[in-house]
Short mmCIF file of C-alpha atoms and ligand atoms in Angstrom, two decimals:
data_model
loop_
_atom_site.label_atom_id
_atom_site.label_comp_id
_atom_site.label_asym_id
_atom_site.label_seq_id
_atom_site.Cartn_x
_atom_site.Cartn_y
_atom_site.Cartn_z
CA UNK A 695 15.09 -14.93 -3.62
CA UNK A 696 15.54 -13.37 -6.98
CA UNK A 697 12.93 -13.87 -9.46
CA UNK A 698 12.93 -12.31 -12.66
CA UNK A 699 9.38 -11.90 -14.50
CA UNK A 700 9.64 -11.41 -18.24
CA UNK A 701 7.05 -9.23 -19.57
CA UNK A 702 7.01 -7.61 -15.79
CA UNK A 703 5.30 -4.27 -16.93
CA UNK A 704 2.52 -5.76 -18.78
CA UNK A 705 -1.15 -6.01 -17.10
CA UNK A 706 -0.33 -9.25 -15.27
CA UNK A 707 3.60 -8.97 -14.82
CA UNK A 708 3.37 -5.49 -13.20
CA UNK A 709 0.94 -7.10 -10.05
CA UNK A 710 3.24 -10.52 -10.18
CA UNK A 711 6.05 -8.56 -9.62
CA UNK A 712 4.56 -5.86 -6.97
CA UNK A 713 3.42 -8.85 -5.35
CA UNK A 714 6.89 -10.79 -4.73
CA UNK A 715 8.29 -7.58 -3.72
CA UNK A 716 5.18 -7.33 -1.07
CA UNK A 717 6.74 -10.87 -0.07
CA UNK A 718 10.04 -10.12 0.35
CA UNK A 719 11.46 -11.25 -2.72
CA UNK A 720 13.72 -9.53 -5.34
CA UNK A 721 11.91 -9.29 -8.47
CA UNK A 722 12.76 -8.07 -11.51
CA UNK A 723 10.69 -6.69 -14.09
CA UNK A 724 12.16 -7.81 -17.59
CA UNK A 725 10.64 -6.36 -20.87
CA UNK A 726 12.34 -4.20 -23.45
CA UNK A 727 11.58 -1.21 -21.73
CA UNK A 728 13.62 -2.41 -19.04
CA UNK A 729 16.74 -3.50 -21.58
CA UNK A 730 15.55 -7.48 -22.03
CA UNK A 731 14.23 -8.42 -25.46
CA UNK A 732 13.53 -12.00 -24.95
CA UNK A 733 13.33 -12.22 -29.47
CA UNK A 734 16.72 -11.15 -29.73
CA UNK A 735 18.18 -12.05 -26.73
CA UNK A 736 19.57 -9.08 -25.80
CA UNK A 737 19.89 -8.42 -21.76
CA UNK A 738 18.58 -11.80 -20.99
CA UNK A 739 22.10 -12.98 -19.61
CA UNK A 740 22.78 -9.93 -17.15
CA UNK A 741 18.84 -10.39 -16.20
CA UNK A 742 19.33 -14.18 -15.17
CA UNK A 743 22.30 -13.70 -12.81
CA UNK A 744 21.39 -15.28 -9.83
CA UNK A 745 18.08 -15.94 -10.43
CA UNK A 746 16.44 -18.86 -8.54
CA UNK A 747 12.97 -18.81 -10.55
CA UNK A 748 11.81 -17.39 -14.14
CA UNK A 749 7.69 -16.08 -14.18
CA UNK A 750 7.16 -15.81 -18.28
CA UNK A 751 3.94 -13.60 -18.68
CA UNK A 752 4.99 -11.49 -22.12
CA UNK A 753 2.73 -11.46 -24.72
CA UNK A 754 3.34 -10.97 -28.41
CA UNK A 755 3.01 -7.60 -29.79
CA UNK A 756 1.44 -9.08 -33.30
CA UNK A 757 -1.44 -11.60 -32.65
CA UNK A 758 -0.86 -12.07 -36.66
CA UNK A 759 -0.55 -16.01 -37.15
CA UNK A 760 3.37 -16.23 -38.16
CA UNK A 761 4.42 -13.21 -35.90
CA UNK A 762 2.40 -14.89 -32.63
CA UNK A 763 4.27 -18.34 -34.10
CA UNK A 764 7.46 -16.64 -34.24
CA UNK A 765 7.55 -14.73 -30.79
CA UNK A 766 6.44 -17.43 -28.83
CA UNK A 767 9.29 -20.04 -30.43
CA UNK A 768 11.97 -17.60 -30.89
CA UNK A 769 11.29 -16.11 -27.06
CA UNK A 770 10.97 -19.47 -25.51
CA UNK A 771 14.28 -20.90 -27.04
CA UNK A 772 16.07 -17.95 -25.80
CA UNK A 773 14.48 -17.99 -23.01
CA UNK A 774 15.05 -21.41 -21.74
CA UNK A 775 18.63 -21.41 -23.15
CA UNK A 776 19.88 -18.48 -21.18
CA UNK A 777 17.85 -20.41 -17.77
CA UNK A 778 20.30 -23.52 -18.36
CA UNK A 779 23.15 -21.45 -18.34
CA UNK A 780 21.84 -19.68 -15.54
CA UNK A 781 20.99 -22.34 -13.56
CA UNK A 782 17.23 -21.38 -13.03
CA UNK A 783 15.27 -23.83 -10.83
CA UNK A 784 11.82 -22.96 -11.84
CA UNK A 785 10.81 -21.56 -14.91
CA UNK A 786 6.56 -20.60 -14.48
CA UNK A 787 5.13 -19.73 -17.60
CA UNK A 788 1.34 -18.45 -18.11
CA UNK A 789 -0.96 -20.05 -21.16
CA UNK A 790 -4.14 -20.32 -21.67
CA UNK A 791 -6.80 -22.93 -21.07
CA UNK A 792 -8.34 -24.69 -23.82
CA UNK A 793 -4.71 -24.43 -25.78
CA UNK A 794 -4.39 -27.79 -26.76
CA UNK A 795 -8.29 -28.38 -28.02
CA UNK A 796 -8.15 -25.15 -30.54
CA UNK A 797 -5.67 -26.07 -32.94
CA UNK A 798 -7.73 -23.94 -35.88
CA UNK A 799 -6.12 -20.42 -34.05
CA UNK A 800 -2.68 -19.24 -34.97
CA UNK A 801 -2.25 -17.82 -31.05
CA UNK A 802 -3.62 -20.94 -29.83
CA UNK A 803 -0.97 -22.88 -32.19
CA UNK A 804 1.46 -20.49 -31.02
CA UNK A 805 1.17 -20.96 -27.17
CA UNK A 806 1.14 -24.78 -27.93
CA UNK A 807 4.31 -24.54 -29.32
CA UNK A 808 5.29 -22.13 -26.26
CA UNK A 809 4.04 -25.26 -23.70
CA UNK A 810 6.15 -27.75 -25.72
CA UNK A 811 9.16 -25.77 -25.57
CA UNK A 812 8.81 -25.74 -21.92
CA UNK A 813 8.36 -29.41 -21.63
CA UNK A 814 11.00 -30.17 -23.71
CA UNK A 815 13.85 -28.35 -21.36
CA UNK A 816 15.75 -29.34 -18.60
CA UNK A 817 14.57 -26.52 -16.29
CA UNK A 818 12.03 -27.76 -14.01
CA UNK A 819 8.82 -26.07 -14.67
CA UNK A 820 5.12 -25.32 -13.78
CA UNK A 821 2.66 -24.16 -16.61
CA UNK A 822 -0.37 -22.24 -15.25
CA UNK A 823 -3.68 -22.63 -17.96
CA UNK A 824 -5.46 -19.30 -17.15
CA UNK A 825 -8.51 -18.71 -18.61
CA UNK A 826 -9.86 -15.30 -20.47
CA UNK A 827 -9.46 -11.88 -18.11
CA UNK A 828 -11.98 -10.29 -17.27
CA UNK A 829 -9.75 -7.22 -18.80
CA UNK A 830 -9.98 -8.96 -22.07
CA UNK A 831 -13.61 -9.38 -22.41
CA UNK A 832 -13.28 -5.90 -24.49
CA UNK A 833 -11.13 -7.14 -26.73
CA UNK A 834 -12.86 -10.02 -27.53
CA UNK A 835 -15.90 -8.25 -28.31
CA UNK A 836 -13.89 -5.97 -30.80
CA UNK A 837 -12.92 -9.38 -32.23
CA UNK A 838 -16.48 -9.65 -33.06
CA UNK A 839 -17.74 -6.29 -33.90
CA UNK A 840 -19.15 -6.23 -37.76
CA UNK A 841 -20.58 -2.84 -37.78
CA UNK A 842 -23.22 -1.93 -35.24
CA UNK A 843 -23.15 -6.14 -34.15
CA UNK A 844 -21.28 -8.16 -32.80
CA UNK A 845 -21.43 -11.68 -33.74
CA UNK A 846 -20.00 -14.27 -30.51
CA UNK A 847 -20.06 -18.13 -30.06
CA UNK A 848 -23.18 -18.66 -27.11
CA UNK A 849 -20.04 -20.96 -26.23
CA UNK A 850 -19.25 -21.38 -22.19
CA UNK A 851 -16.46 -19.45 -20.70
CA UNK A 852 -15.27 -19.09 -16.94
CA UNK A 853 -13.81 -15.88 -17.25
CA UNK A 854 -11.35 -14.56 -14.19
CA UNK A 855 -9.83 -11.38 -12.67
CA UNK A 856 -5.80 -10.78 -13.73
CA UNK A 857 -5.92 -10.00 -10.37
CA UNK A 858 -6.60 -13.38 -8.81
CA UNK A 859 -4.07 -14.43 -12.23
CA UNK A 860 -1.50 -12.61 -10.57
CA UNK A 861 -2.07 -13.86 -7.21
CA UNK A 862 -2.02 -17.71 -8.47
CA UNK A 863 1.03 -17.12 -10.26
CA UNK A 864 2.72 -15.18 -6.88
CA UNK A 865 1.90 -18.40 -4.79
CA UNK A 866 3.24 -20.40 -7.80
CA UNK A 867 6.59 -18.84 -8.43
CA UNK A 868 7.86 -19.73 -4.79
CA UNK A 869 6.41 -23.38 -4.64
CA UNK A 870 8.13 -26.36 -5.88
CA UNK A 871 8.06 -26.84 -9.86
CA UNK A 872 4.78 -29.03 -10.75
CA UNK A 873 6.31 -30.47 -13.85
CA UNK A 874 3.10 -30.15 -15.07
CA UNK A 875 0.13 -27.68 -15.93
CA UNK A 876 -2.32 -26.13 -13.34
CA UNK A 877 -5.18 -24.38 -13.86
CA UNK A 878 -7.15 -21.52 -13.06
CA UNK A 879 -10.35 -19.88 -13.80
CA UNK A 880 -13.13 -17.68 -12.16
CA UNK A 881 -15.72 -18.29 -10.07
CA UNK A 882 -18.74 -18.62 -12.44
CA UNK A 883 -19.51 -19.45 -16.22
CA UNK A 884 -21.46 -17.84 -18.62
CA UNK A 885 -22.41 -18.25 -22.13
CA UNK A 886 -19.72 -15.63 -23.91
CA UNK A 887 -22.56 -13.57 -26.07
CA UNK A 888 -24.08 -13.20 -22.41
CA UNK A 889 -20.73 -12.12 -20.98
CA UNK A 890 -20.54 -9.26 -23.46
CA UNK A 891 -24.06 -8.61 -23.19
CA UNK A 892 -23.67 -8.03 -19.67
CA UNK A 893 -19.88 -6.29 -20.26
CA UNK A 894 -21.56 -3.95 -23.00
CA UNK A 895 -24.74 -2.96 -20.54
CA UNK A 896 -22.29 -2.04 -17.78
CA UNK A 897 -20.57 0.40 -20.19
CA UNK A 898 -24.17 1.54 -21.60
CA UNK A 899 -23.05 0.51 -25.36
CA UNK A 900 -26.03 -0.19 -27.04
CA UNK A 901 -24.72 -2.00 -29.84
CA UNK A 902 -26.32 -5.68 -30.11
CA UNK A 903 -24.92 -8.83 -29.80
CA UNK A 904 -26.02 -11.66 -31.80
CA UNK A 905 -25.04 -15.39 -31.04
CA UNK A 906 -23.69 -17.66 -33.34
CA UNK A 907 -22.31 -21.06 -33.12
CA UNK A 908 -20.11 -20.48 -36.16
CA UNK A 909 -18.66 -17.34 -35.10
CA UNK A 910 -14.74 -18.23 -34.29
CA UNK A 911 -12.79 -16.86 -31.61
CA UNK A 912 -9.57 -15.98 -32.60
CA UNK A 913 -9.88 -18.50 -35.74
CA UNK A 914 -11.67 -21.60 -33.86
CA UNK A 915 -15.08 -22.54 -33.26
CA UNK A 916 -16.44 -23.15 -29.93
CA UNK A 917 -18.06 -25.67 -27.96
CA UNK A 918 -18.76 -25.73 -24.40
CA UNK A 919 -15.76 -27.36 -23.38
CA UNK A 920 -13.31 -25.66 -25.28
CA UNK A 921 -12.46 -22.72 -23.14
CA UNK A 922 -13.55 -23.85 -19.74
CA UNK A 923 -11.33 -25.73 -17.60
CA UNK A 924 -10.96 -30.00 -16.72
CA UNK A 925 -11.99 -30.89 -12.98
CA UNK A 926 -10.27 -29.26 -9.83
CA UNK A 927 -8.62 -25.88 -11.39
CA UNK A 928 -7.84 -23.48 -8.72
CA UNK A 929 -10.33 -20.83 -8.65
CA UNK A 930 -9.88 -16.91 -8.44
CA UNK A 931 -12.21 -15.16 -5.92
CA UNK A 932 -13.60 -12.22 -7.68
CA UNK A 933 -16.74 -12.34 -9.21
CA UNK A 934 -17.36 -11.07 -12.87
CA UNK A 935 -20.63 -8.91 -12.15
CA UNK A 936 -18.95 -7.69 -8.74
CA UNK A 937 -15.94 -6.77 -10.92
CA UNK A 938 -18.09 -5.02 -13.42
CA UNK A 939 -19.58 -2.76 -11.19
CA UNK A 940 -16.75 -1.01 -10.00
CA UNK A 941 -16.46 2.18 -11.67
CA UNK A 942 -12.67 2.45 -11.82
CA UNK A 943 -12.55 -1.18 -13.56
CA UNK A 944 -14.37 -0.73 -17.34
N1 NAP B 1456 -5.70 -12.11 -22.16
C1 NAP B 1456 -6.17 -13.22 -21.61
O1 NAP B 1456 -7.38 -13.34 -21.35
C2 NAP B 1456 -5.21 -14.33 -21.29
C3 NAP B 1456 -5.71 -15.53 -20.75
C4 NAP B 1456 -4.80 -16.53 -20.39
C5 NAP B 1456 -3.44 -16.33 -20.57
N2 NAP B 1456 -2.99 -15.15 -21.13
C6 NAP B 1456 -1.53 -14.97 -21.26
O2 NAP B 1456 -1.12 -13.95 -20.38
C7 NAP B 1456 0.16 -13.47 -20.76
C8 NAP B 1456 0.33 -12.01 -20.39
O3 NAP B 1456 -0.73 -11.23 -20.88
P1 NAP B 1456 -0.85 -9.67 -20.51
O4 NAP B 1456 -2.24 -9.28 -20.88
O5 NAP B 1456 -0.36 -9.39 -19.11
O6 NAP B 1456 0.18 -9.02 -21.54
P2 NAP B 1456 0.51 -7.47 -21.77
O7 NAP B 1456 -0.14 -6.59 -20.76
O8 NAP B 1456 0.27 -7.20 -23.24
O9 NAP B 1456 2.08 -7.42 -21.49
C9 NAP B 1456 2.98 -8.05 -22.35
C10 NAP B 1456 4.36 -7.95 -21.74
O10 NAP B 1456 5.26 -8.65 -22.64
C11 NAP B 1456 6.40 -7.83 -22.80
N3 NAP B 1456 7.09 -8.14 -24.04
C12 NAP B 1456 6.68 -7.90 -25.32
N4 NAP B 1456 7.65 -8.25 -26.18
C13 NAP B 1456 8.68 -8.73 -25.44
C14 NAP B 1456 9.98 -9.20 -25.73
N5 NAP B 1456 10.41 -9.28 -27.02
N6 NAP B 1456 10.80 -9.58 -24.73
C15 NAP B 1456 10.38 -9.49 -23.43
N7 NAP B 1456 9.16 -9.05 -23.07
C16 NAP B 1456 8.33 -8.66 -24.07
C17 NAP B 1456 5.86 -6.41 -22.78
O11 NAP B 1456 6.92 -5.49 -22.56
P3 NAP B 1456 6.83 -3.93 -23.05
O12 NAP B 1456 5.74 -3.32 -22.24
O13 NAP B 1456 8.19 -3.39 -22.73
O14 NAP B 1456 6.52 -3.99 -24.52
C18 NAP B 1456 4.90 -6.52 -21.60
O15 NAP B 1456 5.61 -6.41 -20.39
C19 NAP B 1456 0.30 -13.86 -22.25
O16 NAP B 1456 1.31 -14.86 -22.38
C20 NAP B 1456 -1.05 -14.48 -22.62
O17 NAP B 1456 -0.93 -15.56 -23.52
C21 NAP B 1456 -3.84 -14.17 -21.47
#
């Protein structure tokens, strides 16, 4: 069947859509380096043609509050416009778990308004809540580099390969439509100043890590439930120390 994944040559697109190929399927990697700019619209229509099932993993270029605000609206009402007159079945979009509980962050705001979007349209759909890669622990400890320290939330996380992501979203994409959200997460949880503690040793950086109930992540503060998932998420296999030790990954 054809399935068309925009934002298919970004970190999790790329394995969604090697992975439907793998299967069998058709699968077309959409992103404007492939001609489909889901902000202005153009090659969306052509893209659609005949396909059964829409995977939305793009990402914003700009994690600046109105730009994140902006892409995710102006994408998703394109987006879901050009599926009706398409006639897509399943539209399977990828957030982020917590979204609803951290209202203080502009991306969190932003991929709110992306899930609303969603559940406001007449394509059937299935939302998948991931939680934060294992790929993006980096990032997050730039987020909280001052200097020579880095100042983190001791907040819980349950952190998971964009491998297994991929994989969850695969299986997804040529299942029925939930109507609802699903979510997934890693294996194991770990206070987030431990994380990068453990992230930062594994890359021999010897720059410290202080923890700090105030410090916000990505404009909210934490608490241990905000970024770790409700009861029965499906869980990715790979474990984060396991991950960390393979040379080729950090
Ligand atoms: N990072 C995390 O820990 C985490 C956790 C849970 C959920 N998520 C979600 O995961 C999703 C994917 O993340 P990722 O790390 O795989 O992203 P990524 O590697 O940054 O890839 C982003 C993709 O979006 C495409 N894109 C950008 N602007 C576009 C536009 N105007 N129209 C169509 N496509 C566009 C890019 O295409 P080009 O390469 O052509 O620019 C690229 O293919 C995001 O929605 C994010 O919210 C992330």
């Amino acid at each position: 069947m054809k399935i068309v994944v925009i934002g298919g040559t970004g970190l999790i697109g790329s394995n969604v859509v090697r992975r439907l190929r793998e299967a069998g399927h058709e699968a077309v990697a959409a992103s404007p380096g492939t001609g489909v700019d889901t902000l202005t619209g153009e090659g969306l229509e052509q893209a659609l043609a005949g396909a059964r099932v829409v995977v939305d993993v793009a990402n914003s270029p700009s994690f600046e509050d109105r730009a994140v605000l902006e892409f995710f609206e102006t994408s998703g009402r394109n987006l879901l416009a050009a599926e009706t007159h398409a006639g897509v079945e399943h539209h399977l979009a990828l957030s982020v778990v917590g979204t609803d509980r951290l209202t203080d962050s502009g991306y969190f705001r932003a991929k709110a308004a992306q899930e609303r979007l969603i559940e406001a349209s007449r394509t059937p759909y299935t939302i998948l809540r991931s939680t934060q890669f294992f790929e993006f622990i980096g990032g997050i400890i730039e987020s909280g580099a001052d200097g020579g320290t880095i100042r983190l939330s001791p907040a819980l996380v349950q952190p998971i390969a964009a491998d297994d992501v991929s994989a969850a979203l695969a299986d997804l994409a040529v299942g029925a439509p939930v109507n609802g959200i699903v979510e997934v997460a890693g294996p194991d949880r770990f206070p987030l100043d431990e994380l990068a503690r453990k992230y930062l040793a594994a890359r021999a950086d010897g720059r410290q890590v202080v923890a700090d109930i105030h410090a916000r992540y990505f404009g909210s503060e934490l608490d241990d439930r905000s970024l770790v998932p409700g009861d029965g998420p499906r869980l990715g296999p790979t474990r984060f120390l396991n991950w960390l030790s393979r040379p080729a990954r950090h």
